[in-house]
Amino acid sequence: MYYFKTYPTFDVLGFHFGFSGGHAHAHIDRLLPVLVRALTSLNVMPERTLTTPEEFSQLIDQYKNIAIDGVEVACVRPQDETEQEKHYSGKKKTYAQIPRNLRL
């Protein structure tokens, strides 16, 4: 569970538990199916394959407590200008402006 909560490298994971990165990887490979079976049998396995808003709505109605974990993943920007236009909305990101008197 620690691995899935923090996603350390296998070397860091091995360091925390006293074995090599290779052994950490082997332990994750061996124990992941056990964790999946346990969570499935307890009916608490997270849903990760929602394809429609209706499926999401059904899950909200089915469960009292829902945790949504969103992660932004960087993508490689195409070098071709026409390909870039397909992936760019034209909107600029807005960030909170720091007042001049508070800047370091």
CSV table of N, CA and C in Angstrom, one decimal, residues 25-94:
chain,number,residue,atom,x,y,z
A,25,HIS,N,11.0,-4.6,-6.6
A,25,HIS,CA,10.2,-4.8,-7.8
A,25,HIS,C,9.5,-6.2,-7.8
A,26,ALA,N,10.3,-7.2,-7.4
A,26,ALA,CA,9.8,-8.6,-7.4
A,26,ALA,C,8.7,-8.7,-6.3
A,27,HIS,N,8.8,-8.0,-5.2
A,27,HIS,CA,7.8,-8.1,-4.2
A,27,HIS,C,6.5,-7.4,-4.7
A,28,ILE,N,6.6,-6.3,-5.3
A,28,ILE,CA,5.5,-5.6,-5.9
A,28,ILE,C,4.8,-6.5,-6.9
A,29,ASP,N,5.5,-7.1,-7.8
A,29,ASP,CA,4.9,-8.1,-8.8
A,29,ASP,C,4.2,-9.2,-8.1
A,30,ARG,N,4.8,-9.7,-7.1
A,30,ARG,CA,4.2,-10.9,-6.4
A,30,ARG,C,3.0,-10.6,-5.5
A,31,LEU,N,3.1,-9.4,-4.9
A,31,LEU,CA,2.0,-9.0,-4.0
A,31,LEU,C,0.8,-8.3,-4.6
A,32,LEU,N,1.0,-7.7,-5.7
A,32,LEU,CA,0.0,-6.9,-6.4
A,32,LEU,C,-1.3,-7.8,-6.6
A,33,PRO,N,-1.2,-9.0,-7.2
A,33,PRO,CA,-2.4,-9.8,-7.4
A,33,PRO,C,-3.1,-10.1,-6.1
A,34,VAL,N,-2.3,-10.3,-5.0
A,34,VAL,CA,-2.9,-10.6,-3.7
A,34,VAL,C,-3.8,-9.4,-3.2
A,35,LEU,N,-3.2,-8.2,-3.4
A,35,LEU,CA,-3.9,-7.0,-3.0
A,35,LEU,C,-5.2,-6.8,-3.8
A,36,VAL,N,-5.1,-7.0,-5.1
A,36,VAL,CA,-6.3,-6.9,-6.0
A,36,VAL,C,-7.3,-7.8,-5.6
A,37,ARG,N,-7.0,-9.1,-5.3
A,37,ARG,CA,-8.0,-10.1,-4.9
A,37,ARG,C,-8.6,-9.7,-3.6
A,38,ALA,N,-7.8,-9.2,-2.6
A,38,ALA,CA,-8.4,-8.8,-1.3
A,38,ALA,C,-9.3,-7.6,-1.5
A,39,LEU,N,-8.9,-6.6,-2.2
A,39,LEU,CA,-9.8,-5.4,-2.4
A,39,LEU,C,-11.1,-5.8,-3.2
A,40,THR,N,-11.0,-6.7,-4.1
A,40,THR,CA,-12.1,-7.1,-4.9
A,40,THR,C,-13.1,-7.9,-4.0
A,41,SER,N,-12.5,-8.8,-3.2
A,41,SER,CA,-13.4,-9.6,-2.4
A,41,SER,C,-14.1,-8.8,-1.3
A,42,LEU,N,-13.5,-7.7,-0.9
A,42,LEU,CA,-14.1,-6.8,0.1
A,42,LEU,C,-15.0,-5.8,-0.5
A,43,ASN,N,-15.1,-5.8,-1.9
A,43,ASN,CA,-15.9,-4.9,-2.7
A,43,ASN,C,-15.4,-3.4,-2.4
A,44,VAL,N,-14.1,-3.2,-2.3
A,44,VAL,CA,-13.6,-1.9,-2.2
A,44,VAL,C,-12.5,-1.6,-3.2
A,45,MET,N,-12.4,-2.4,-4.3
A,45,MET,CA,-11.5,-2.1,-5.3
A,45,MET,C,-11.8,-0.8,-6.1
A,46,PRO,N,-10.9,0.1,-6.2
A,46,PRO,CA,-11.2,1.4,-6.9
A,46,PRO,C,-11.6,1.2,-8.3
A,47,GLU,N,-12.6,1.9,-8.8
A,47,GLU,CA,-13.1,1.9,-10.2
A,47,GLU,C,-12.2,2.8,-11.0
A,48,ARG,N,-11.6,2.2,-12.0
A,48,ARG,CA,-10.6,3.0,-12.8
A,48,ARG,C,-10.9,3.1,-14.3
A,49,THR,N,-12.0,2.5,-14.7
A,49,THR,CA,-12.3,2.4,-16.1
A,49,THR,C,-13.6,3.0,-16.5
A,50,LEU,N,-13.9,4.2,-16.0
A,50,LEU,CA,-15.1,4.8,-16.3
A,50,LEU,C,-15.0,5.4,-17.7
A,51,THR,N,-16.0,5.2,-18.6
A,51,THR,CA,-15.9,5.7,-19.9
A,51,THR,C,-17.0,6.7,-20.3
A,52,THR,N,-18.1,6.7,-19.4
A,52,THR,CA,-19.1,7.7,-19.7
A,52,THR,C,-19.5,8.4,-18.4
A,53,PRO,N,-20.1,9.6,-18.6
A,53,PRO,CA,-20.6,10.3,-17.4
A,53,PRO,C,-21.7,9.5,-16.6
A,54,GLU,N,-22.4,8.7,-17.4
A,54,GLU,CA,-23.5,7.9,-16.7
A,54,GLU,C,-22.9,6.9,-15.8
A,55,GLU,N,-21.8,6.3,-16.2
A,55,GLU,CA,-21.1,5.3,-15.3
A,55,GLU,C,-20.7,6.0,-14.0
A,56,PHE,N,-20.1,7.2,-14.1
A,56,PHE,CA,-19.7,8.0,-13.0
A,56,PHE,C,-20.9,8.3,-12.1
A,57,SER,N,-22.0,8.7,-12.7
A,57,SER,CA,-23.2,9.1,-11.9
A,57,SER,C,-23.7,7.9,-11.1
A,58,GLN,N,-23.7,6.7,-11.8
A,58,GLN,CA,-24.1,5.5,-11.1
A,58,GLN,C,-23.2,5.1,-9.9
A,59,LEU,N,-21.9,5.4,-10.0
A,59,LEU,CA,-21.0,5.1,-8.9
A,59,LEU,C,-21.3,6.1,-7.8
A,60,ILE,N,-21.6,7.3,-8.1
A,60,ILE,CA,-21.9,8.3,-7.0
A,60,ILE,C,-23.1,7.9,-6.3
A,61,ASP,N,-24.1,7.4,-7.0
A,61,ASP,CA,-25.4,6.9,-6.3
A,61,ASP,C,-25.2,5.7,-5.5
A,62,GLN,N,-24.2,4.8,-5.9
A,62,GLN,CA,-24.0,3.5,-5.3
A,62,GLN,C,-23.2,3.6,-4.0
A,63,TYR,N,-22.3,4.6,-3.9
A,63,TYR,CA,-21.4,4.6,-2.7
A,63,TYR,C,-21.6,5.9,-1.9
A,64,LYS,N,-21.4,5.8,-0.6
A,64,LYS,CA,-21.6,7.0,0.2
A,64,LYS,C,-20.3,7.9,0.2
A,65,ASN,N,-19.2,7.2,0.2
A,65,ASN,CA,-17.9,8.0,0.2
A,65,ASN,C,-17.1,7.7,-1.0
A,66,ILE,N,-16.7,8.7,-1.7
A,66,ILE,CA,-16.0,8.6,-2.9
A,66,ILE,C,-14.7,9.5,-2.8
A,67,ALA,N,-13.6,8.9,-3.2
A,67,ALA,CA,-12.3,9.7,-3.2
A,67,ALA,C,-11.9,9.8,-4.7
A,68,ILE,N,-11.6,11.0,-5.2
A,68,ILE,CA,-11.2,11.2,-6.5
A,68,ILE,C,-9.7,11.7,-6.5
A,69,ASP,N,-8.8,11.0,-7.1
A,69,ASP,CA,-7.4,11.3,-7.1
A,69,ASP,C,-7.1,11.7,-8.5
A,70,GLY,N,-6.8,13.0,-8.7
A,70,GLY,CA,-6.5,13.5,-10.0
A,70,GLY,C,-5.0,13.8,-10.1
A,71,VAL,N,-4.4,13.4,-11.2
A,71,VAL,CA,-3.0,13.6,-11.4
A,71,VAL,C,-2.8,14.2,-12.8
A,72,GLU,N,-2.1,15.3,-12.8
A,72,GLU,CA,-1.8,15.9,-14.1
A,72,GLU,C,-0.5,15.2,-14.7
A,73,VAL,N,-0.6,14.8,-15.9
A,73,VAL,CA,0.5,14.1,-16.6
A,73,VAL,C,1.0,14.9,-17.7
A,74,ALA,N,2.2,15.2,-17.7
A,74,ALA,CA,2.8,16.0,-18.8
A,74,ALA,C,2.8,15.2,-20.1
A,75,CYS,N,2.6,15.9,-21.2
A,75,CYS,CA,2.6,15.2,-22.5
A,75,CYS,C,3.6,15.9,-23.4
A,76,VAL,N,4.2,15.1,-24.3
A,76,VAL,CA,5.2,15.6,-25.2
A,76,VAL,C,4.5,16.5,-26.2
A,77,ARG,N,4.9,17.7,-26.4
A,77,ARG,CA,4.3,18.6,-27.3
A,77,ARG,C,4.8,18.3,-28.7
A,78,PRO,N,4.0,18.1,-29.7
A,78,PRO,CA,4.4,17.8,-31.1
A,78,PRO,C,5.2,19.0,-31.6
A,79,GLN,N,6.2,18.7,-32.4
A,79,GLN,CA,7.1,19.7,-33.0
A,79,GLN,C,6.5,20.3,-34.3
A,80,ASP,N,5.6,19.5,-34.9
A,80,ASP,CA,5.0,20.0,-36.2
A,80,ASP,C,3.9,21.0,-35.8
A,81,GLU,N,3.9,22.2,-36.4
A,81,GLU,CA,3.0,23.3,-36.1
A,81,GLU,C,1.5,22.9,-36.2
A,82,THR,N,1.2,22.2,-37.3
A,82,THR,CA,-0.2,21.8,-37.5
A,82,THR,C,-0.7,20.8,-36.4
A,83,GLU,N,0.2,19.9,-36.0
A,83,GLU,CA,-0.1,18.9,-34.9
A,83,GLU,C,-0.2,19.7,-33.6
A,84,GLN,N,0.6,20.7,-33.4
A,84,GLN,CA,0.5,21.5,-32.1
A,84,GLN,C,-0.9,22.1,-32.0
A,85,GLU,N,-1.4,22.6,-33.1
A,85,GLU,CA,-2.7,23.3,-33.1
A,85,GLU,C,-3.8,22.4,-32.7
A,86,LYS,N,-3.7,21.1,-33.1
A,86,LYS,CA,-4.7,20.1,-32.7
A,86,LYS,C,-4.8,19.9,-31.2
A,87,HIS,N,-3.7,20.1,-30.5
A,87,HIS,CA,-3.7,19.9,-29.1
A,87,HIS,C,-3.7,21.1,-28.2
A,88,TYR,N,-3.7,22.3,-28.8
A,88,TYR,CA,-3.7,23.5,-28.1
A,88,TYR,C,-5.0,24.2,-28.1
A,89,SER,N,-5.6,24.6,-27.0
A,89,SER,CA,-6.9,25.1,-26.9
A,89,SER,C,-6.9,26.6,-27.3
A,90,GLY,N,-5.8,27.3,-27.2
A,90,GLY,CA,-5.7,28.7,-27.5
A,90,GLY,C,-5.8,29.5,-26.2
A,91,LYS,N,-6.2,28.9,-25.1
A,91,LYS,CA,-6.3,29.6,-23.8
A,91,LYS,C,-5.0,29.6,-23.1
A,92,LYS,N,-4.7,30.7,-22.5
A,92,LYS,CA,-3.5,30.8,-21.7
A,92,LYS,C,-3.8,30.4,-20.2
A,93,LYS,N,-2.9,29.8,-19.6
A,93,LYS,CA,-3.1,29.4,-18.2
A,93,LYS,C,-3.0,30.7,-17.3
A,94,THR,N,-3.9,30.7,-16.3
A,94,THR,CA,-3.9,31.9,-15.4
A,94,THR,C,-3.3,31.4,-14.1
